[in-house]
Short mmCIF file of C-alpha atoms in Angstrom, two decimals:
data_model
loop_
_atom_site.label_atom_id
_atom_site.label_comp_id
_atom_site.label_asym_id
_atom_site.label_seq_id
_atom_site.Cartn_x
_atom_site.Cartn_y
_atom_site.Cartn_z
CA MET A 207 1.43 -0.24 -8.85
CA PHE A 208 0.13 -2.50 -6.11
CA SER A 209 2.16 -2.30 -2.90
CA GLY A 210 1.78 -3.49 0.66
CA ALA A 211 2.86 -6.01 3.24
CA GLN A 212 1.88 -8.98 5.33
CA ILE A 213 3.12 -8.34 8.87
CA SER A 214 3.00 -10.49 12.02
CA LEU A 215 3.63 -9.20 15.54
CA TYR A 216 4.92 -11.54 18.26
CA PRO A 217 5.13 -10.43 21.90
CA MET A 218 6.78 -13.28 23.85
CA CYS A 219 4.55 -13.25 26.95
CA ASP A 220 1.47 -14.90 28.41
CA ASP A 221 -0.70 -11.83 27.85
CA TYR A 222 0.26 -11.43 24.21
CA VAL A 223 -3.37 -11.02 23.13
CA ALA A 224 -3.90 -8.06 25.47
CA ARG A 225 -0.57 -6.53 24.41
CA ILE A 226 -1.46 -6.76 20.73
CA LEU A 227 -4.99 -5.43 21.25
CA GLY A 228 -3.58 -2.62 23.37
CA ALA A 229 -1.23 -1.62 20.57
CA LEU A 230 -3.72 -1.55 17.72
CA SER A 231 -4.54 2.12 18.25
CA ALA A 232 -1.04 2.80 16.88
CA LEU A 233 -2.55 2.03 13.47
CA ASP A 234 -5.35 4.61 13.84
CA PRO A 235 -3.47 7.49 12.18
CA TYR A 236 -3.06 5.31 9.08
CA ARG A 237 -6.49 3.69 8.79
CA ASP A 238 -7.86 6.16 6.25
CA ARG A 239 -4.84 5.69 3.97
CA LEU A 240 -4.15 1.95 4.31
CA ARG A 241 -6.35 -1.06 3.70
CA ILE A 242 -5.90 -3.27 6.77
CA GLU A 243 -7.08 -6.89 7.10
CA THR A 244 -6.15 -9.34 9.85
CA ASP A 245 -6.43 -13.12 10.05
CA ASP A 246 -4.89 -15.75 12.32
CA VAL A 247 -1.43 -15.58 10.69
CA SER A 248 -0.78 -11.99 9.62
CA THR A 249 -2.12 -8.52 9.00
CA LEU A 250 -2.31 -7.16 5.48
CA LEU A 251 -1.41 -3.53 4.91
CA VAL A 252 -2.14 -2.24 1.41
CA GLY A 253 -0.92 1.24 0.53
CA THR A 254 2.15 3.26 -0.29
CA PRO A 255 5.49 2.03 1.09
CA ASP A 256 6.06 5.10 3.31
CA LEU A 257 2.79 4.40 5.15
CA VAL A 258 3.32 0.64 5.25
CA PHE A 259 6.73 1.00 6.94
CA ALA A 260 5.59 3.80 9.26
CA ALA A 261 2.50 1.88 10.42
CA SER A 262 4.56 -1.29 10.94
CA ARG A 263 7.15 0.64 12.96
CA ASP A 264 4.52 2.29 15.16
CA LEU A 265 2.66 -0.96 15.82
CA PHE A 266 5.89 -2.78 16.65
CA ALA A 267 7.06 0.04 18.93
CA ALA A 268 3.74 0.18 20.78
CA VAL A 269 4.30 -3.37 22.00
CA ALA A 270 8.11 -3.41 22.25
CA LYS A 271 8.19 -0.25 24.36
CA THR A 272 6.29 -2.07 27.10
CA GLY A 273 9.60 -3.92 27.60
CA VAL A 274 8.59 -7.43 26.58
CA HIS A 275 10.67 -9.35 24.03
CA THR A 276 8.86 -8.60 20.78
CA THR A 277 9.51 -9.51 17.17
CA MET A 278 7.81 -8.69 13.90
CA SER A 279 8.10 -10.43 10.55
CA LEU A 280 7.34 -8.50 7.38
CA LEU A 281 6.83 -9.59 3.80
CA VAL A 282 6.71 -6.36 1.80
CA SER A 283 5.97 -6.31 -1.92
CA ARG A 284 5.51 -3.89 -4.82
CA GLY A 285 4.81 -4.38 -8.49
CA CYS A 286 3.71 -8.03 -8.40
CA PRO A 287 2.27 -8.73 -11.87
CA GLY A 288 -0.33 -11.02 -10.29
CA GLU A 289 -1.86 -8.36 -8.02
CA PRO A 290 -4.71 -6.08 -9.08
CA ASP A 291 -4.08 -2.35 -9.09
CA ASP A 292 -5.56 -0.44 -6.19
CA PRO A 293 -6.11 3.33 -6.11
CA ILE A 294 -4.81 3.40 -2.51
CA CYS A 295 -1.37 2.42 -3.86
CA HIS A 296 0.80 4.75 -5.87
CA PRO A 297 4.58 5.13 -6.26
CA PRO A 298 6.32 7.64 -3.98
CA GLU A 299 6.78 11.20 -5.22
CA GLY A 300 9.34 11.04 -8.02
CA GLY A 301 8.67 7.34 -8.50
CA PHE A 302 10.72 4.37 -7.41
CA ALA A 303 14.34 5.20 -8.10
CA ALA A 304 16.32 3.37 -10.77
CA PRO A 305 19.23 3.85 -10.63
CA PRO A 306 19.18 4.40 -6.87
CA ASP A 307 20.19 7.76 -5.43
CA ARG A 308 22.56 6.60 -2.68
CA ALA A 309 23.27 10.02 -1.25
CA ALA A 310 19.59 10.90 -0.96
CA MET A 311 18.83 7.54 0.67
CA LEU A 312 21.54 8.00 3.30
CA VAL A 313 20.32 11.51 4.08
CA ARG A 314 16.76 10.22 4.53
CA VAL A 315 17.95 7.59 6.99
CA GLU A 316 20.19 10.04 8.86
CA ARG A 317 17.32 12.51 9.20
CA ALA A 318 14.80 9.91 10.39
CA ASP A 319 13.73 10.56 13.97
CA ASP A 320 14.96 8.21 16.64
CA ILE A 321 12.09 6.75 18.64
CA ASP A 322 14.14 5.60 21.63
CA LEU A 323 13.84 1.90 20.83
CA PRO A 324 17.04 -0.05 20.08
CA ILE A 325 16.37 -3.04 17.84
CA ALA A 326 18.07 -5.75 15.83
CA ALA A 327 16.79 -6.50 12.35
CA GLN A 328 17.66 -8.58 9.34
CA PHE A 329 16.28 -8.56 5.84
CA ALA A 330 16.63 -9.89 2.34
CA LEU A 331 15.98 -7.70 -0.71
CA LEU A 332 14.50 -9.87 -3.46
CA PRO A 333 14.27 -8.23 -6.91
CA LEU A 334 12.15 -10.47 -9.14
CA GLY A 335 11.67 -10.70 -12.89
CA MET A 336 15.18 -9.63 -13.83
CA GLY A 337 18.25 -11.55 -14.93
CA GLU A 338 20.87 -9.48 -13.13
CA HIS A 339 19.21 -9.48 -9.72
CA MET A 340 22.47 -9.63 -7.76
CA THR A 341 23.40 -6.10 -8.92
CA PRO A 342 20.71 -4.31 -6.86
CA ILE A 343 21.38 -6.75 -3.98
CA TYR A 344 25.08 -5.89 -3.89
CA ASP A 345 24.25 -2.18 -4.30
CA CYS A 346 21.88 -2.48 -1.36
CA ILE A 347 24.50 -4.20 0.83
CA GLY A 348 26.94 -1.44 -0.06
CA LEU A 349 24.44 1.16 1.12
CA LEU A 350 23.80 -0.73 4.37
CA LYS A 351 27.52 -0.66 5.13
CA ASP A 352 27.53 3.13 4.78
CA SER A 353 24.35 3.65 6.80
CA GLY A 354 25.80 3.35 10.29
CA LEU A 355 23.22 0.63 10.99
CA PHE A 356 25.01 -2.38 9.49
CA ASP A 357 25.71 -5.09 12.03
CA ARG A 358 27.08 -7.94 9.94
CA PRO A 359 26.42 -10.04 6.83
CA LYS A 360 24.55 -13.32 7.32
CA HIS A 361 23.73 -16.10 4.94
CA PHE A 362 20.61 -15.12 2.93
CA CYS A 363 20.20 -11.71 4.60
CA SER A 364 21.90 -8.69 6.19
CA LYS A 365 21.76 -7.87 9.89
CA LEU A 366 21.20 -4.35 11.17
CA LYS A 367 21.13 -2.75 14.59
CA GLY A 368 20.12 0.68 15.75
CA ASP A 369 17.17 2.79 16.75
CA ALA A 370 13.87 1.53 15.31
CA GLY A 371 13.17 4.93 13.74
CA LYS A 372 16.32 4.78 11.64
CA VAL A 373 16.19 1.02 10.94
CA PHE A 374 12.65 1.22 9.54
CA ALA A 375 13.67 4.28 7.50
CA LEU A 376 16.55 2.26 6.05
CA LEU A 377 14.26 -0.66 5.18
CA GLU A 378 11.90 1.75 3.44
CA ALA A 379 14.75 3.46 1.56
CA CYS A 380 16.03 0.10 0.28
CA PHE A 381 12.55 -1.03 -0.70
CA GLU A 382 11.89 2.18 -2.64
CA GLY A 383 15.38 2.73 -4.00
CA PHE A 384 16.55 -0.64 -5.33
CA GLY A 385 15.16 -2.92 -8.01
CA ALA A 386 13.59 -1.87 -11.28
CA ALA A 387 11.40 1.25 -11.05
CA GLU A 388 8.39 -0.60 -12.43
CA GLY A 389 9.56 -4.02 -11.30
CA HIS A 390 8.42 -6.65 -8.84
CA LEU A 391 10.34 -6.33 -5.58
CA VAL A 392 9.91 -8.25 -2.32
CA LEU A 393 11.57 -7.54 1.02
CA SER A 394 11.51 -10.20 3.75
CA ALA A 395 12.43 -8.82 7.18
CA THR A 396 12.50 -9.71 10.86
CA VAL A 397 12.86 -7.10 13.60
CA SER A 398 13.48 -7.82 17.27
CA ALA A 399 13.56 -5.81 20.51
CA ASN A 400 14.39 -6.72 24.10
CA SER A 401 15.92 -10.10 23.26
CA PRO A 402 17.59 -11.78 26.25
CA THR A 403 20.18 -13.15 23.80
CA LYS A 404 23.16 -10.89 23.37
CA SER A 405 23.73 -9.72 19.81
CA ALA A 406 26.32 -11.98 18.15
CA MET B 131 24.75 -25.50 -4.64
CA PHE B 132 24.51 -23.66 -1.34
CA SER B 133 21.19 -24.20 0.45
CA GLY B 134 19.79 -23.51 3.88
CA ALA B 135 17.53 -21.31 5.94
CA GLN B 136 17.30 -18.67 8.60
CA ILE B 137 14.54 -19.72 11.01
CA SER B 138 13.08 -18.00 14.08
CA LEU B 139 10.87 -19.70 16.67
CA TYR B 140 8.37 -17.69 18.71
CA PRO B 141 6.49 -19.26 21.65
CA MET B 142 4.02 -16.62 22.91
CA CYS B 143 4.49 -17.14 26.66
CA ASP B 144 6.45 -15.78 29.62
CA ASP B 145 8.72 -18.84 29.78
CA TYR B 146 9.63 -18.73 26.09
CA VAL B 147 13.34 -19.11 26.84
CA ALA B 148 12.79 -22.37 28.74
CA ARG B 149 10.43 -23.64 26.03
CA ILE B 150 12.95 -22.95 23.28
CA LEU B 151 15.86 -24.45 25.25
CA GLY B 152 13.71 -27.47 26.06
CA ALA B 153 12.99 -28.02 22.37
CA LEU B 154 16.56 -27.79 21.08
CA SER B 155 17.13 -31.52 21.46
CA ALA B 156 14.75 -31.90 18.51
CA LEU B 157 17.68 -30.77 16.38
CA ASP B 158 20.04 -33.46 17.71
CA PRO B 159 19.28 -36.04 14.99
CA TYR B 160 20.33 -33.47 12.38
CA ARG B 161 23.42 -31.94 13.98
CA ASP B 162 25.92 -34.11 12.10
CA ARG B 163 24.35 -33.25 8.75
CA LEU B 164 23.46 -29.57 9.18
CA ARG B 165 25.58 -26.57 10.09
CA ILE B 166 23.63 -24.77 12.82
CA GLU B 167 24.41 -21.27 14.15
CA THR B 168 22.19 -19.16 16.41
CA ASP B 169 22.20 -15.45 17.20
CA ASP B 170 19.68 -13.08 18.78
CA VAL B 171 17.42 -12.93 15.69
CA SER B 172 17.49 -16.33 13.98
CA THR B 173 19.08 -19.73 13.64
CA LEU B 174 20.97 -20.62 10.49
CA LEU B 175 20.57 -24.13 9.10
CA VAL B 176 22.91 -24.97 6.23
CA GLY B 177 22.40 -28.27 4.44
CA THR B 178 20.15 -30.05 2.00
CA PRO B 179 16.51 -28.91 1.76
CA ASP B 180 15.06 -32.22 3.04
CA LEU B 181 17.03 -31.88 6.29
CA VAL B 182 16.38 -28.14 6.60
CA PHE B 183 12.61 -28.61 6.40
CA ALA B 184 12.59 -31.72 8.61
CA ALA B 185 14.68 -30.07 11.32
CA SER B 186 12.52 -26.92 11.21
CA ARG B 187 9.35 -29.01 11.48
CA ASP B 188 10.66 -31.02 14.43
CA LEU B 189 11.87 -27.94 16.30
CA PHE B 190 8.58 -26.15 15.73
CA ALA B 191 6.56 -29.20 16.78
CA ALA B 192 8.59 -29.68 19.95
CA VAL B 193 7.40 -26.30 21.22
CA ALA B 194 3.94 -26.16 19.62
CA LYS B 195 2.96 -29.57 21.00
CA THR B 196 3.25 -28.18 24.52
CA GLY B 197 0.06 -26.29 23.62
CA VAL B 198 1.31 -22.73 23.66
CA HIS B 199 0.64 -20.42 20.70
CA THR B 200 3.81 -20.81 18.64
CA THR B 201 4.93 -19.43 15.31
CA MET B 202 8.02 -19.85 13.18
CA SER B 203 9.29 -17.69 10.36
CA LEU B 204 11.54 -19.24 7.71
CA LEU B 205 13.67 -17.71 4.98
CA VAL B 206 14.83 -20.65 2.88
CA SER B 207 17.26 -20.24 -0.01
CA ARG B 208 19.13 -22.27 -2.61
CA GLY B 209 21.47 -21.34 -5.41
CA CYS B 210 22.26 -17.77 -4.34
CA PRO B 211 25.17 -16.68 -6.57
CA GLY B 212 26.62 -14.69 -3.66
CA GLU B 213 26.97 -17.67 -1.31
CA PRO B 214 30.06 -19.89 -1.16
CA ASP B 215 29.63 -23.56 -1.96
CA ASP B 216 29.60 -25.87 1.02
CA PRO B 217 30.17 -29.65 0.88
CA ILE B 218 27.33 -30.13 3.38
CA CYS B 219 24.91 -28.88 0.68
CA HIS B 220 24.06 -30.85 -2.40
CA PRO B 221 20.94 -31.06 -4.60
CA PRO B 222 18.40 -33.78 -3.77
CA GLU B 223 18.72 -37.13 -5.54
CA GLY B 224 17.80 -36.52 -9.17
CA GLY B 225 18.49 -32.80 -8.80
CA PHE B 226 16.06 -29.93 -8.44
CA ALA B 227 13.23 -30.52 -10.90
CA ALA B 228 12.71 -28.30 -13.91
CA PRO B 229 10.10 -28.73 -15.23
CA PRO B 230 8.38 -29.76 -12.00
CA ASP B 231 6.91 -33.26 -11.67
CA ARG B 232 3.47 -32.38 -10.26
CA ALA B 233 2.28 -35.94 -9.79
CA ALA B 234 5.41 -36.99 -7.89
CA MET B 235 5.20 -33.88 -5.70
CA LEU B 236 1.57 -34.58 -4.75
CA VAL B 237 2.39 -38.20 -3.94
CA ARG B 238 5.24 -37.10 -1.68
CA VAL B 239 2.94 -34.78 0.24
CA GLU B 240 0.17 -37.36 0.47
CA ARG B 241 2.60 -39.96 1.82
CA ALA B 242 4.16 -37.62 4.39
CA ASP B 243 3.42 -38.75 7.92
CA ASP B 244 0.98 -36.73 9.97
CA ILE B 245 2.51 -35.65 13.26
CA ASP B 246 -0.77 -34.81 15.02
CA LEU B 247 -0.24 -31.06 14.95
CA PRO B 248 -2.75 -28.92 13.02
CA ILE B 249 -1.19 -25.69 11.78
CA ALA B 250 -1.83 -22.69 9.57
CA ALA B 251 0.94 -21.54 7.25
CA GLN B 252 1.55 -19.06 4.50
CA PHE B 253 4.43 -18.66 2.11
CA ALA B 254 5.74 -16.90 -0.94
CA LEU B 255 7.83 -18.69 -3.55
CA LEU B 256 10.38 -16.23 -4.95
CA PRO B 257 12.29 -17.42 -8.06
CA LEU B 258 15.14 -14.98 -8.70
CA GLY B 259 17.33 -14.28 -11.69
CA MET B 260 14.74 -15.12 -14.33
CA GLY B 261 12.51 -12.95 -16.49
CA GLU B 262 9.42 -15.15 -16.45
CA HIS B 263 9.24 -15.67 -12.70
CA MET B 264 5.44 -15.66 -12.53
CA THR B 265 5.30 -18.97 -14.44
CA PRO B 266 6.73 -21.10 -11.58
CA ILE B 267 4.69 -19.03 -9.09
CA TYR B 268 1.43 -19.77 -10.90
CA ASP B 269 2.47 -23.42 -11.34
CA CYS B 270 3.13 -23.58 -7.61
CA ILE B 271 -0.26 -22.08 -6.73
CA GLY B 272 -1.90 -24.63 -9.03
CA LEU B 273 -0.18 -27.43 -7.14
CA LEU B 274 -1.22 -26.01 -3.78
CA LYS B 275 -4.85 -26.05 -4.90
CA ASP B 276 -4.57 -29.76 -5.68
CA SER B 277 -2.72 -30.63 -2.48
CA GLY B 278 -5.66 -30.74 -0.10
CA LEU B 279 -3.82 -28.22 2.09
CA PHE B 280 -4.77 -24.98 0.32
CA ASP B 281 -6.70 -22.61 2.54
CA ARG B 282 -6.98 -19.46 0.44
CA PRO B 283 -5.01 -17.00 -1.67
CA LYS B 284 -3.71 -13.88 0.07
CA HIS B 285 -1.94 -10.84 -1.25
CA PHE B 286 1.78 -11.65 -1.64
CA CYS B 287 1.47 -15.26 -0.43
CA SER B 288 -0.69 -18.41 -0.26
CA LYS B 289 -2.29 -19.70 2.93
CA LEU B 290 -2.30 -23.37 3.87
CA LYS B 291 -3.81 -25.40 6.66
CA GLY B 292 -3.38 -29.00 7.70
CA ASP B 293 -1.19 -31.30 9.70
CA ALA B 294 2.35 -29.98 10.19
CA GLY B 295 3.83 -33.17 8.72
CA LYS B 296 2.07 -32.64 5.41
CA VAL B 297 2.39 -28.84 5.35
CA PHE B 298 6.17 -28.97 5.81
CA ALA B 299 6.34 -31.71 3.15
CA LEU B 300 4.44 -29.42 0.77
CA LEU B 301 6.78 -26.49 1.49
CA GLU B 302 9.75 -28.73 0.78
CA ALA B 303 8.21 -30.10 -2.42
CA CYS B 304 7.57 -26.55 -3.72
CA PHE B 305 11.07 -25.42 -2.78
CA GLU B 306 12.69 -28.37 -4.56
CA GLY B 307 10.28 -28.63 -7.47
CA PHE B 308 9.78 -25.07 -8.75
CA GLY B 309 12.20 -22.52 -10.12
CA ALA B 310 15.18 -23.18 -12.35
CA ALA B 311 17.09 -26.37 -11.51
CA GLU B 312 20.33 -24.47 -11.04
CA GLY B 313 18.65 -21.18 -10.18
CA HIS B 314 18.39 -18.94 -7.14
CA LEU B 315 15.16 -19.61 -5.27
CA VAL B 316 13.91 -18.15 -1.98
CA LEU B 317 10.90 -19.22 0.04
CA SER B 318 9.55 -16.94 2.78
CA ALA B 319 7.16 -18.72 5.15
CA THR B 320 5.30 -18.31 8.43
CA VAL B 321 3.77 -21.24 10.30
CA SER B 322 1.44 -20.98 13.29
CA ALA B 323 -0.10 -23.39 15.81
CA ASN B 324 -2.58 -22.91 18.65
CA SER B 325 -3.64 -19.41 17.64
CA PRO B 326 -6.58 -18.08 19.65
CA THR B 327 -7.73 -16.32 16.45
CA LYS B 328 -10.08 -18.38 14.37
CA SER B 329 -8.81 -19.06 10.86
CA ALA B 330 -10.38 -16.49 8.48
#
């Protein structure tokens, strides 16, 4: 099953090019297990969801920890019928869960290491190719509310806040745990650190 | 039918706060017809798709035309069964098209005014709640290829380039013209101007 993401990193500062280039080494531990391609709009990461979320988190943190206001947008996808299979992609051990194992997901998030980076995030879970798509969406929102990271509901998405280590773990858990096991699932997310705007 | 967007504007410069505040007047012509709410991650626009895309375009252009590298991410949605109806939202004249009227869509894009701002963009059309969701996606990609704005296919999305006036018109045409007329449709997009990275 093809899986991966298009991610874009935005440091809000004059020397954003240097900050991004300086952070790229954060991807080095993943380069042998992810296919990585960059153009002028985004960077493609192709590989298993655990690596895609971990690499995104580490790249984001490498810039955000310098203290500048930094955001990242992510379009994460698995199981798109239009994508070719790639041997670098395979489902997580045990497969994508359907039905979701709520207790296991919450434990995974709770056990995720903090990385000393408070962030805000929001995301939409988008299960495609199924008639009853609101069921996994409502299940997902229910899980968020029990995760300790739920900030508030918003139109079209849910807002989270917490340490980046746990927030990225929660995004990964939702992406792997909801939607049909063999289905097409997209997650659209924005994460933000060091915003001068107070959280609403 | 509830419709709107969460949009985030990212000027890559030290004085990003001043640039964003200086651009907010671009929304003034729309304030009586859109519900607008901002927090630390995004700005909500609730209203009809024509106004949502026009207001997003004008806000983006107001910053990007100052010459700084600027991006915007958009999560646009209509028909979500979980959203309350709002009198400020109503389908476009004639309703959302199903099946799509390709010729009319291309004419709309062709006739859209240029605003003298070359941009790159990429987006994913995400038709929810239907089994055969790849049909509108492939139809949409076919239209993009005929639009004169298609740059190249990417994993998980399609890349466009052209004047911001026409690119936003194309995004709006796809959002209104594909997917079930009464269905739940999401569009996830990133637009970018003045990137120092050459288009791939």
